[in-house]
Amino acid sequence: SAVISQKPSRDICQRGTSLTIQCQVDSQVTMMFWYRQQPGQSLTLIATANQGSEATYESGFVIDKFPISRPNLTFSTLTVSNMSPEDSSIYLCSVMGGGGGTDTQYFGPGTRLTVL
Amino acid sequence: EDQVTQSPEALRLQEGESSSLNCSYTVSGLRGLFWYRQDPGKGPEFLFTLYSAGEEKEKERLKATLTKKESFLHITAPKPEDSATYLCAVQAGDYKLSFGAGTTVTVRA
């Protein structure tokens, strides 16, 4: 399976600021996704990161709040903009279509974000 | 809308005490049902994919089965290192995953 890294692993931010999270994969993958896991809850899909075009957002998530880039087949970024304490969560990227199979999603280690 | 319900929410087992976790689902056009393991502070770790009713897969002390409405994850003779949250997710034709809330398993020595 693909090896996925995320930066930063954790951060503490002030209300009103923005944070960009990076996701790097060691091989080319077909699809990349961004999820949010709020404290004590399961994973919720934020968006599908499309290579070379605008991301596809799920209901309840908008580009102005969570801009996403995917410049190539191994890298993506998620920005959490104008943060509030409600944005405190673990943010996870996942990839699909690497060496492990065509439809299995593999997850990165996550970025733990705390907003004060 | 896809729905995934896992039960129980939490499961406390004695080492060696076998048990099962349930994942019931409703989805339009199931592409696959996935089981993941998540340890505290880490991302989900892939365990199994099941594609059709009647399918079974095994890995060490874990065995996953699938029917048309639910999936079971059986843990046989668990050890303390099997303690984790087990997540079930369904994938429809658009490849997106919808997750259940998870079952937190604690195995005591």
mmCIF file of N, CA and C in Angstrom, chain B residues 31-82:
data_model
loop_
_atom_site.group_PDB
_atom_site.id
_atom_site.type_symbol
_atom_site.label_atom_id
_atom_site.label_comp_id
_atom_site.label_asym_id
_atom_site.label_seq_id
_atom_site.Cartn_x
_atom_site.Cartn_y
_atom_site.Cartn_z
ATOM 1 N N ARG B 31 -20.674 -0.809 -3.649
ATOM 2 C CA ARG B 31 -19.477 -1.189 -4.405
ATOM 3 C C ARG B 31 -18.595 -2.076 -3.529
ATOM 4 N N GLY B 32 -18.540 -1.754 -2.235
ATOM 5 C CA GLY B 32 -17.739 -2.541 -1.309
ATOM 6 C C GLY B 32 -18.006 -2.095 0.114
ATOM 7 N N LEU B 33 -17.755 -3.001 1.071
ATOM 8 C CA LEU B 33 -17.862 -2.686 2.487
ATOM 9 C C LEU B 33 -16.474 -2.859 3.077
ATOM 10 N N PHE B 34 -16.032 -1.868 3.811
ATOM 11 C CA PHE B 34 -14.660 -1.833 4.307
ATOM 12 C C PHE B 34 -14.649 -1.871 5.837
ATOM 13 N N TRP B 35 -13.673 -2.577 6.380
ATOM 14 C CA TRP B 35 -13.395 -2.540 7.810
ATOM 15 C C TRP B 35 -12.009 -1.940 8.019
ATOM 16 N N TYR B 36 -11.949 -1.017 8.998
ATOM 17 C CA TYR B 36 -10.693 -0.394 9.386
ATOM 18 C C TYR B 36 -10.518 -0.528 10.896
ATOM 19 N N ARG B 37 -9.281 -0.480 11.303
ATOM 20 C CA ARG B 37 -8.927 -0.414 12.716
ATOM 21 C C ARG B 37 -8.290 0.945 12.959
ATOM 22 N N GLN B 38 -8.672 1.622 14.047
ATOM 23 C CA GLN B 38 -8.072 2.904 14.377
ATOM 24 C C GLN B 38 -7.594 2.900 15.816
ATOM 25 N N ASP B 39 -6.313 3.141 15.993
ATOM 26 C CA ASP B 39 -5.733 3.294 17.321
ATOM 27 C C ASP B 39 -5.763 4.776 17.694
ATOM 28 N N PRO B 40 -5.785 5.081 18.997
ATOM 29 C CA PRO B 40 -5.861 6.489 19.425
ATOM 30 C C PRO B 40 -4.747 7.330 18.822
ATOM 31 N N GLY B 41 -5.113 8.481 18.251
ATOM 32 C CA GLY B 41 -4.132 9.402 17.699
ATOM 33 C C GLY B 41 -3.561 9.009 16.359
ATOM 34 N N LYS B 42 -4.135 7.984 15.726
ATOM 35 C CA LYS B 42 -3.622 7.520 14.436
ATOM 36 C C LYS B 42 -4.721 7.489 13.392
ATOM 37 N N GLY B 43 -4.307 7.405 12.126
ATOM 38 C CA GLY B 43 -5.270 7.260 11.053
ATOM 39 C C GLY B 43 -5.791 5.836 10.968
ATOM 40 N N PRO B 44 -6.941 5.632 10.346
ATOM 41 C CA PRO B 44 -7.494 4.274 10.203
ATOM 42 C C PRO B 44 -6.561 3.375 9.398
ATOM 43 N N GLU B 45 -6.470 2.132 9.845
ATOM 44 C CA GLU B 45 -5.649 1.117 9.180
ATOM 45 C C GLU B 45 -6.576 0.132 8.485
ATOM 46 N N PHE B 46 -6.364 -0.066 7.195
ATOM 47 C CA PHE B 46 -7.219 -0.944 6.403
ATOM 48 C C PHE B 46 -7.107 -2.392 6.870
ATOM 49 N N LEU B 47 -8.295 -3.053 6.994
ATOM 50 C CA LEU B 47 -8.335 -4.461 7.356
ATOM 51 C C LEU B 47 -8.865 -5.316 6.208
ATOM 52 N N PHE B 48 -10.117 -5.068 5.810
ATOM 53 C CA PHE B 48 -10.780 -5.930 4.823
ATOM 54 C C PHE B 48 -11.659 -5.113 3.883
ATOM 55 N N THR B 49 -11.863 -5.674 2.686
ATOM 56 C CA THR B 49 -12.923 -5.238 1.797
ATOM 57 C C THR B 49 -13.784 -6.448 1.454
ATOM 58 N N LEU B 50 -15.108 -6.280 1.528
ATOM 59 C CA LEU B 50 -16.058 -7.316 1.146
ATOM 60 C C LEU B 50 -16.935 -6.752 0.038
ATOM 61 N N TYR B 51 -17.183 -7.575 -0.975
ATOM 62 C CA TYR B 51 -17.876 -7.053 -2.149
ATOM 63 C C TYR B 51 -19.274 -7.616 -2.352
ATOM 64 N N SER B 52 -19.509 -8.871 -1.910
ATOM 65 C CA SER B 52 -20.802 -9.469 -2.198
ATOM 66 C C SER B 52 -21.255 -10.330 -1.027
ATOM 67 N N ALA B 53 -22.582 -10.488 -0.914
ATOM 68 C CA ALA B 53 -23.168 -11.276 0.168
ATOM 69 C C ALA B 53 -22.607 -12.694 0.144
ATOM 70 N N GLY B 54 -22.271 -13.182 1.329
ATOM 71 C CA GLY B 54 -21.702 -14.511 1.445
ATOM 72 C C GLY B 54 -20.182 -14.528 1.498
ATOM 73 N N GLU B 55 -19.574 -13.413 1.180
ATOM 74 C CA GLU B 55 -18.118 -13.336 1.171
ATOM 75 C C GLU B 55 -17.583 -13.277 2.599
ATOM 76 N N GLU B 56 -16.438 -13.923 2.828
ATOM 77 C CA GLU B 56 -15.766 -13.915 4.113
ATOM 78 C C GLU B 56 -14.286 -13.675 3.891
ATOM 79 N N LYS B 57 -13.657 -12.952 4.839
ATOM 80 C CA LYS B 57 -12.211 -12.746 4.787
ATOM 81 C C LYS B 57 -11.658 -12.848 6.198
ATOM 82 N N GLU B 58 -10.434 -13.367 6.298
ATOM 83 C CA GLU B 58 -9.804 -13.566 7.589
ATOM 84 C C GLU B 58 -8.411 -12.979 7.617
ATOM 85 N N LYS B 59 -8.053 -12.506 8.811
ATOM 86 C CA LYS B 59 -6.701 -12.005 9.038
ATOM 87 C C LYS B 59 -6.397 -12.198 10.517
ATOM 88 N N GLU B 60 -5.506 -13.134 10.799
ATOM 89 C CA GLU B 60 -5.131 -13.465 12.168
ATOM 90 C C GLU B 60 -6.384 -13.803 12.982
ATOM 91 N N ARG B 61 -6.708 -13.056 14.012
ATOM 92 C CA ARG B 61 -7.854 -13.381 14.873
ATOM 93 C C ARG B 61 -9.154 -12.726 14.394
ATOM 94 N N LEU B 62 -9.109 -12.050 13.277
ATOM 95 C CA LEU B 62 -10.265 -11.333 12.755
ATOM 96 C C LEU B 62 -10.865 -12.036 11.544
ATOM 97 N N LYS B 63 -12.197 -12.061 11.505
ATOM 98 C CA LYS B 63 -12.908 -12.618 10.361
ATOM 99 C C LYS B 63 -14.098 -11.731 10.062
ATOM 100 N N ALA B 64 -14.211 -11.284 8.813
ATOM 101 C CA ALA B 64 -15.303 -10.413 8.407
ATOM 102 C C ALA B 64 -16.227 -11.163 7.465
ATOM 103 N N THR B 65 -17.538 -10.976 7.666
ATOM 104 C CA THR B 65 -18.538 -11.592 6.814
ATOM 105 C C THR B 65 -19.525 -10.530 6.337
ATOM 106 N N LEU B 66 -20.228 -10.845 5.239
ATOM 107 C CA LEU B 66 -21.143 -9.866 4.646
ATOM 108 C C LEU B 66 -22.442 -10.532 4.220
ATOM 109 N N THR B 67 -23.573 -9.884 4.568
ATOM 110 C CA THR B 67 -24.870 -10.249 4.026
ATOM 111 C C THR B 67 -25.393 -9.051 3.250
ATOM 112 N N LYS B 68 -26.634 -9.132 2.776
ATOM 113 C CA LYS B 68 -27.172 -8.023 1.982
ATOM 114 C C LYS B 68 -27.486 -6.794 2.817
ATOM 115 N N LYS B 69 -27.560 -6.957 4.143
ATOM 116 C CA LYS B 69 -27.941 -5.826 4.983
ATOM 117 C C LYS B 69 -26.937 -5.513 6.072
ATOM 118 N N GLU B 70 -25.990 -6.425 6.343
ATOM 119 C CA GLU B 70 -25.068 -6.181 7.436
ATOM 120 C C GLU B 70 -23.771 -6.952 7.265
ATOM 121 N N SER B 71 -22.812 -6.532 8.060
ATOM 122 C CA SER B 71 -21.526 -7.208 8.088
ATOM 123 C C SER B 71 -21.164 -7.448 9.549
ATOM 124 N N PHE B 72 -20.423 -8.530 9.774
ATOM 125 C CA PHE B 72 -19.959 -8.846 11.112
ATOM 126 C C PHE B 72 -18.433 -8.936 11.093
ATOM 127 N N LEU B 73 -17.852 -8.441 12.177
ATOM 128 C CA LEU B 73 -16.421 -8.629 12.390
ATOM 129 C C LEU B 73 -16.276 -9.497 13.634
ATOM 130 N N HIS B 74 -15.811 -10.727 13.426
ATOM 131 C CA HIS B 74 -15.652 -11.663 14.528
ATOM 132 C C HIS B 74 -14.212 -11.584 15.034
ATOM 133 N N ILE B 75 -14.082 -11.475 16.348
ATOM 134 C CA ILE B 75 -12.749 -11.488 16.958
ATOM 135 C C ILE B 75 -12.646 -12.768 17.773
ATOM 136 N N THR B 76 -11.738 -13.634 17.362
ATOM 137 C CA THR B 76 -11.574 -14.940 18.008
ATOM 138 C C THR B 76 -10.391 -14.889 18.961
ATOM 139 N N ALA B 77 -10.639 -15.311 20.206
ATOM 140 C CA ALA B 77 -9.592 -15.360 21.232
ATOM 141 C C ALA B 77 -8.762 -14.083 21.239
ATOM 142 N N PRO B 78 -9.400 -12.932 21.492
ATOM 143 C CA PRO B 78 -8.676 -11.658 21.391
ATOM 144 C C PRO B 78 -7.562 -11.521 22.410
ATOM 145 N N LYS B 79 -6.583 -10.691 22.032
ATOM 146 C CA LYS B 79 -5.462 -10.349 22.895
ATOM 147 C C LYS B 79 -5.524 -8.840 23.181
ATOM 148 N N PRO B 80 -4.835 -8.388 24.213
ATOM 149 C CA PRO B 80 -4.862 -6.944 24.531
ATOM 150 C C PRO B 80 -4.487 -6.061 23.344
ATOM 151 N N GLU B 81 -3.611 -6.555 22.465
ATOM 152 C CA GLU B 81 -3.215 -5.734 21.314
ATOM 153 C C GLU B 81 -4.326 -5.576 20.283
ATOM 154 N N ASP B 82 -5.416 -6.295 20.445
ATOM 155 C CA ASP B 82 -6.579 -6.104 19.565
ATOM 156 C C ASP B 82 -7.451 -4.937 20.018
#
